[in-house]
Amino acid sequence: MVRELVPDAFWQREASLLSPPRPKKKLGRPRPDDRAALEAIVFVLRSGIPWVMPPRKPFGLSGMRAWSRLEEWTCAGVCEKPQERLLDELGLRGKVDFSRASIDSSSMRASKRGLSRAQARRIERRRVASIIFS
């Protein structure tokens, strides 16, 4: 069941994006395998269970350790790289269709820092006046 979550072909592509582990300063538990961590992350995201509930036995690490690895990879920018790589490959093949593309506010900066307070108040007054007199 676990190997079905992260197929070998997918793992071979994504393993090159992960940074090598830093040397440990303290003794303690060994660092869990990156593939096991990715399998636990995929399991939690697909099943929708809380991070504290995935079974430890099939993955070899707890859900919280998998979550901390996800956070580490997110801060390092690893999570965006597979999407960029996929879009580049599809773009080279001419299979990207931008006719239905959209941009959301989380991926674009606001131009000129948005409306000033005075502009927002004027718009707000107009809305209130139109509601009262309609």
mmCIF file of C-alpha atoms in Angstrom:
data_model
loop_
_atom_site.group_PDB
_atom_site.id
_atom_site.type_symbol
_atom_site.label_atom_id
_atom_site.label_comp_id
_atom_site.label_asym_id
_atom_site.label_seq_id
_atom_site.Cartn_x
_atom_site.Cartn_y
_atom_site.Cartn_z
ATOM 1 C CA MET A 1 0.000 0.000 0.000
ATOM 2 C CA VAL A 2 2.765 2.454 0.908
ATOM 3 C CA ARG A 3 4.726 2.077 -2.344
ATOM 4 C CA GLU A 4 1.557 2.869 -4.304
ATOM 5 C CA LEU A 5 1.505 6.382 -2.794
ATOM 6 C CA VAL A 6 4.911 7.322 -4.216
ATOM 7 C CA PRO A 7 5.692 5.249 -7.330
ATOM 8 C CA ASP A 8 9.329 4.570 -8.241
ATOM 9 C CA ALA A 9 9.225 6.776 -11.354
ATOM 10 C CA PHE A 10 7.898 9.725 -9.316
ATOM 11 C CA TRP A 11 10.460 9.180 -6.569
ATOM 12 C CA GLN A 12 13.355 9.103 -9.050
ATOM 13 C CA ARG A 13 12.246 12.475 -10.451
ATOM 14 C CA GLU A 14 11.724 14.137 -7.074
ATOM 15 C CA ALA A 15 14.734 12.725 -5.211
ATOM 16 C CA SER A 16 17.039 15.003 -7.195
ATOM 17 C CA LEU A 17 15.166 18.082 -5.894
ATOM 18 C CA LEU A 18 15.728 17.260 -2.226
ATOM 19 C CA SER A 19 18.776 18.688 -0.507
ATOM 20 C CA PRO A 20 21.165 16.274 1.186
ATOM 21 C CA PRO A 21 20.639 16.026 4.954
ATOM 22 C CA ARG A 22 22.710 18.307 7.171
ATOM 23 C CA PRO A 23 25.144 16.599 9.521
ATOM 24 C CA LYS A 24 23.699 16.178 13.004
ATOM 25 C CA LYS A 25 25.290 18.064 15.880
ATOM 26 C CA LYS A 26 23.710 15.943 18.588
ATOM 27 C CA LEU A 27 23.280 12.254 19.052
ATOM 28 C CA GLY A 28 19.760 10.915 18.941
ATOM 29 C CA ARG A 29 17.359 9.262 16.584
ATOM 30 C CA PRO A 30 18.595 8.815 13.049
ATOM 31 C CA ARG A 31 16.965 10.944 10.377
ATOM 32 C CA PRO A 32 14.072 9.097 8.700
ATOM 33 C CA ASP A 33 14.355 8.206 5.048
ATOM 34 C CA ASP A 34 13.207 10.987 2.686
ATOM 35 C CA ARG A 35 11.032 8.622 0.678
ATOM 36 C CA ALA A 36 9.303 7.379 3.828
ATOM 37 C CA ALA A 37 8.665 10.982 4.845
ATOM 38 C CA LEU A 38 7.186 11.778 1.415
ATOM 39 C CA GLU A 39 4.983 8.676 1.584
ATOM 40 C CA ALA A 40 3.675 9.718 5.013
ATOM 41 C CA ILE A 41 3.001 13.260 3.736
ATOM 42 C CA VAL A 42 1.101 11.960 0.711
ATOM 43 C CA PHE A 43 -0.866 9.575 2.957
ATOM 44 C CA VAL A 44 -1.957 12.396 5.277
ATOM 45 C CA LEU A 45 -2.835 14.750 2.431
ATOM 46 C CA ARG A 46 -4.840 12.131 0.521
ATOM 47 C CA SER A 47 -6.663 10.703 3.523
ATOM 48 C CA GLY A 48 -7.378 14.011 5.259
ATOM 49 C CA ILE A 49 -6.524 12.707 8.727
ATOM 50 C CA PRO A 50 -4.741 14.907 11.279
ATOM 51 C CA TRP A 51 -0.940 14.875 11.332
ATOM 52 C CA VAL A 52 -0.862 13.087 14.691
ATOM 53 C CA MET A 53 -2.886 10.080 13.483
ATOM 54 C CA PRO A 54 -0.998 8.306 10.658
ATOM 55 C CA PRO A 55 0.198 4.833 11.622
ATOM 56 C CA ARG A 56 3.894 4.757 12.441
ATOM 57 C CA LYS A 57 4.561 1.192 11.352
ATOM 58 C CA PRO A 58 4.228 1.408 7.537
ATOM 59 C CA PHE A 59 6.228 4.652 7.252
ATOM 60 C CA GLY A 60 8.826 4.322 9.986
ATOM 61 C CA LEU A 61 8.182 7.820 11.344
ATOM 62 C CA SER A 62 5.446 9.690 13.152
ATOM 63 C CA GLY A 63 3.067 12.096 11.508
ATOM 64 C CA MET A 64 4.616 15.052 13.292
ATOM 65 C CA ARG A 65 8.081 14.159 11.975
ATOM 66 C CA ALA A 66 6.584 13.952 8.487
ATOM 67 C CA TRP A 67 4.964 17.353 9.038
ATOM 68 C CA SER A 68 8.272 18.869 10.133
ATOM 69 C CA ARG A 69 9.924 17.449 7.002
ATOM 70 C CA LEU A 70 7.158 18.997 4.877
ATOM 71 C CA GLU A 71 7.768 22.327 6.587
ATOM 72 C CA GLU A 72 11.513 22.018 5.976
ATOM 73 C CA TRP A 73 10.965 21.260 2.281
ATOM 74 C CA THR A 74 8.441 24.089 1.931
ATOM 75 C CA CYS A 75 10.875 26.626 3.412
ATOM 76 C CA ALA A 76 13.594 25.358 1.057
ATOM 77 C CA GLY A 77 11.305 25.849 -1.959
ATOM 78 C CA VAL A 78 11.188 22.149 -2.831
ATOM 79 C CA CYS A 79 7.381 22.084 -3.121
ATOM 80 C CA GLU A 80 7.258 24.540 -6.051
ATOM 81 C CA LYS A 81 10.010 22.884 -8.091
ATOM 82 C CA PRO A 82 8.017 19.818 -9.275
ATOM 83 C CA GLN A 83 5.243 22.057 -10.586
ATOM 84 C CA GLU A 84 7.732 24.312 -12.375
ATOM 85 C CA ARG A 85 9.498 21.290 -13.879
ATOM 86 C CA LEU A 86 6.214 19.775 -15.071
ATOM 87 C CA LEU A 87 5.064 23.045 -16.658
ATOM 88 C CA ASP A 88 8.438 23.443 -18.379
ATOM 89 C CA GLU A 89 8.263 19.922 -19.825
ATOM 90 C CA LEU A 90 4.667 20.375 -20.978
ATOM 91 C CA GLY A 91 5.512 23.795 -22.439
ATOM 92 C CA LEU A 92 8.355 22.326 -24.488
ATOM 93 C CA ARG A 93 5.946 19.746 -25.884
ATOM 94 C CA GLY A 94 3.327 22.428 -26.628
ATOM 95 C CA LYS A 95 0.766 20.852 -24.312
ATOM 96 C CA VAL A 96 0.103 23.836 -22.027
ATOM 97 C CA ASP A 97 -3.210 25.559 -22.761
ATOM 98 C CA PHE A 98 -3.373 29.067 -21.291
ATOM 99 C CA SER A 99 -6.823 29.818 -22.716
ATOM 100 C CA ARG A 100 -8.377 28.904 -19.349
ATOM 101 C CA ALA A 101 -5.608 30.168 -17.060
ATOM 102 C CA SER A 102 -6.290 32.411 -14.083
ATOM 103 C CA ILE A 103 -4.163 34.282 -11.582
ATOM 104 C CA ASP A 104 -5.176 34.394 -7.967
ATOM 105 C CA SER A 105 -4.130 36.982 -5.442
ATOM 106 C CA SER A 106 -1.884 34.601 -3.538
ATOM 107 C CA SER A 107 0.559 34.392 -6.451
ATOM 108 C CA MET A 108 0.651 38.062 -7.498
ATOM 109 C CA ARG A 109 1.659 41.184 -5.576
ATOM 110 C CA ALA A 110 -0.820 44.024 -5.247
ATOM 111 C CA SER A 111 0.046 46.943 -7.494
ATOM 112 C CA LYS A 112 0.827 50.205 -5.691
ATOM 113 C CA ARG A 113 -0.184 48.777 -2.295
ATOM 114 C CA GLY A 114 -3.931 48.773 -3.004
ATOM 115 C CA LEU A 115 -6.420 51.536 -2.250
ATOM 116 C CA SER A 116 -5.676 54.338 0.171
ATOM 117 C CA ARG A 117 -7.954 54.760 3.190
ATOM 118 C CA ALA A 118 -9.625 57.811 1.634
ATOM 119 C CA GLN A 119 -10.423 55.911 -1.577
ATOM 120 C CA ALA A 120 -11.813 52.979 0.387
ATOM 121 C CA ARG A 121 -14.056 55.316 2.436
ATOM 122 C CA ARG A 122 -15.435 56.973 -0.741
ATOM 123 C CA ILE A 123 -16.292 53.591 -2.236
ATOM 124 C CA GLU A 124 -17.868 52.487 1.046
ATOM 125 C CA ARG A 125 -20.061 55.622 1.211
ATOM 126 C CA ARG A 126 -21.284 55.066 -2.345
ATOM 127 C CA ARG A 127 -22.281 51.494 -1.527
ATOM 128 C CA VAL A 128 -24.149 52.536 1.607
ATOM 129 C CA ALA A 129 -25.980 55.338 -0.240
ATOM 130 C CA SER A 130 -27.041 53.005 -3.039
ATOM 131 C CA ILE A 131 -28.388 50.437 -0.575
ATOM 132 C CA ILE A 132 -30.381 53.019 1.393
ATOM 133 C CA PHE A 133 -31.966 54.788 -1.598
ATOM 134 C CA SER A 134 -32.724 51.823 -3.819
#
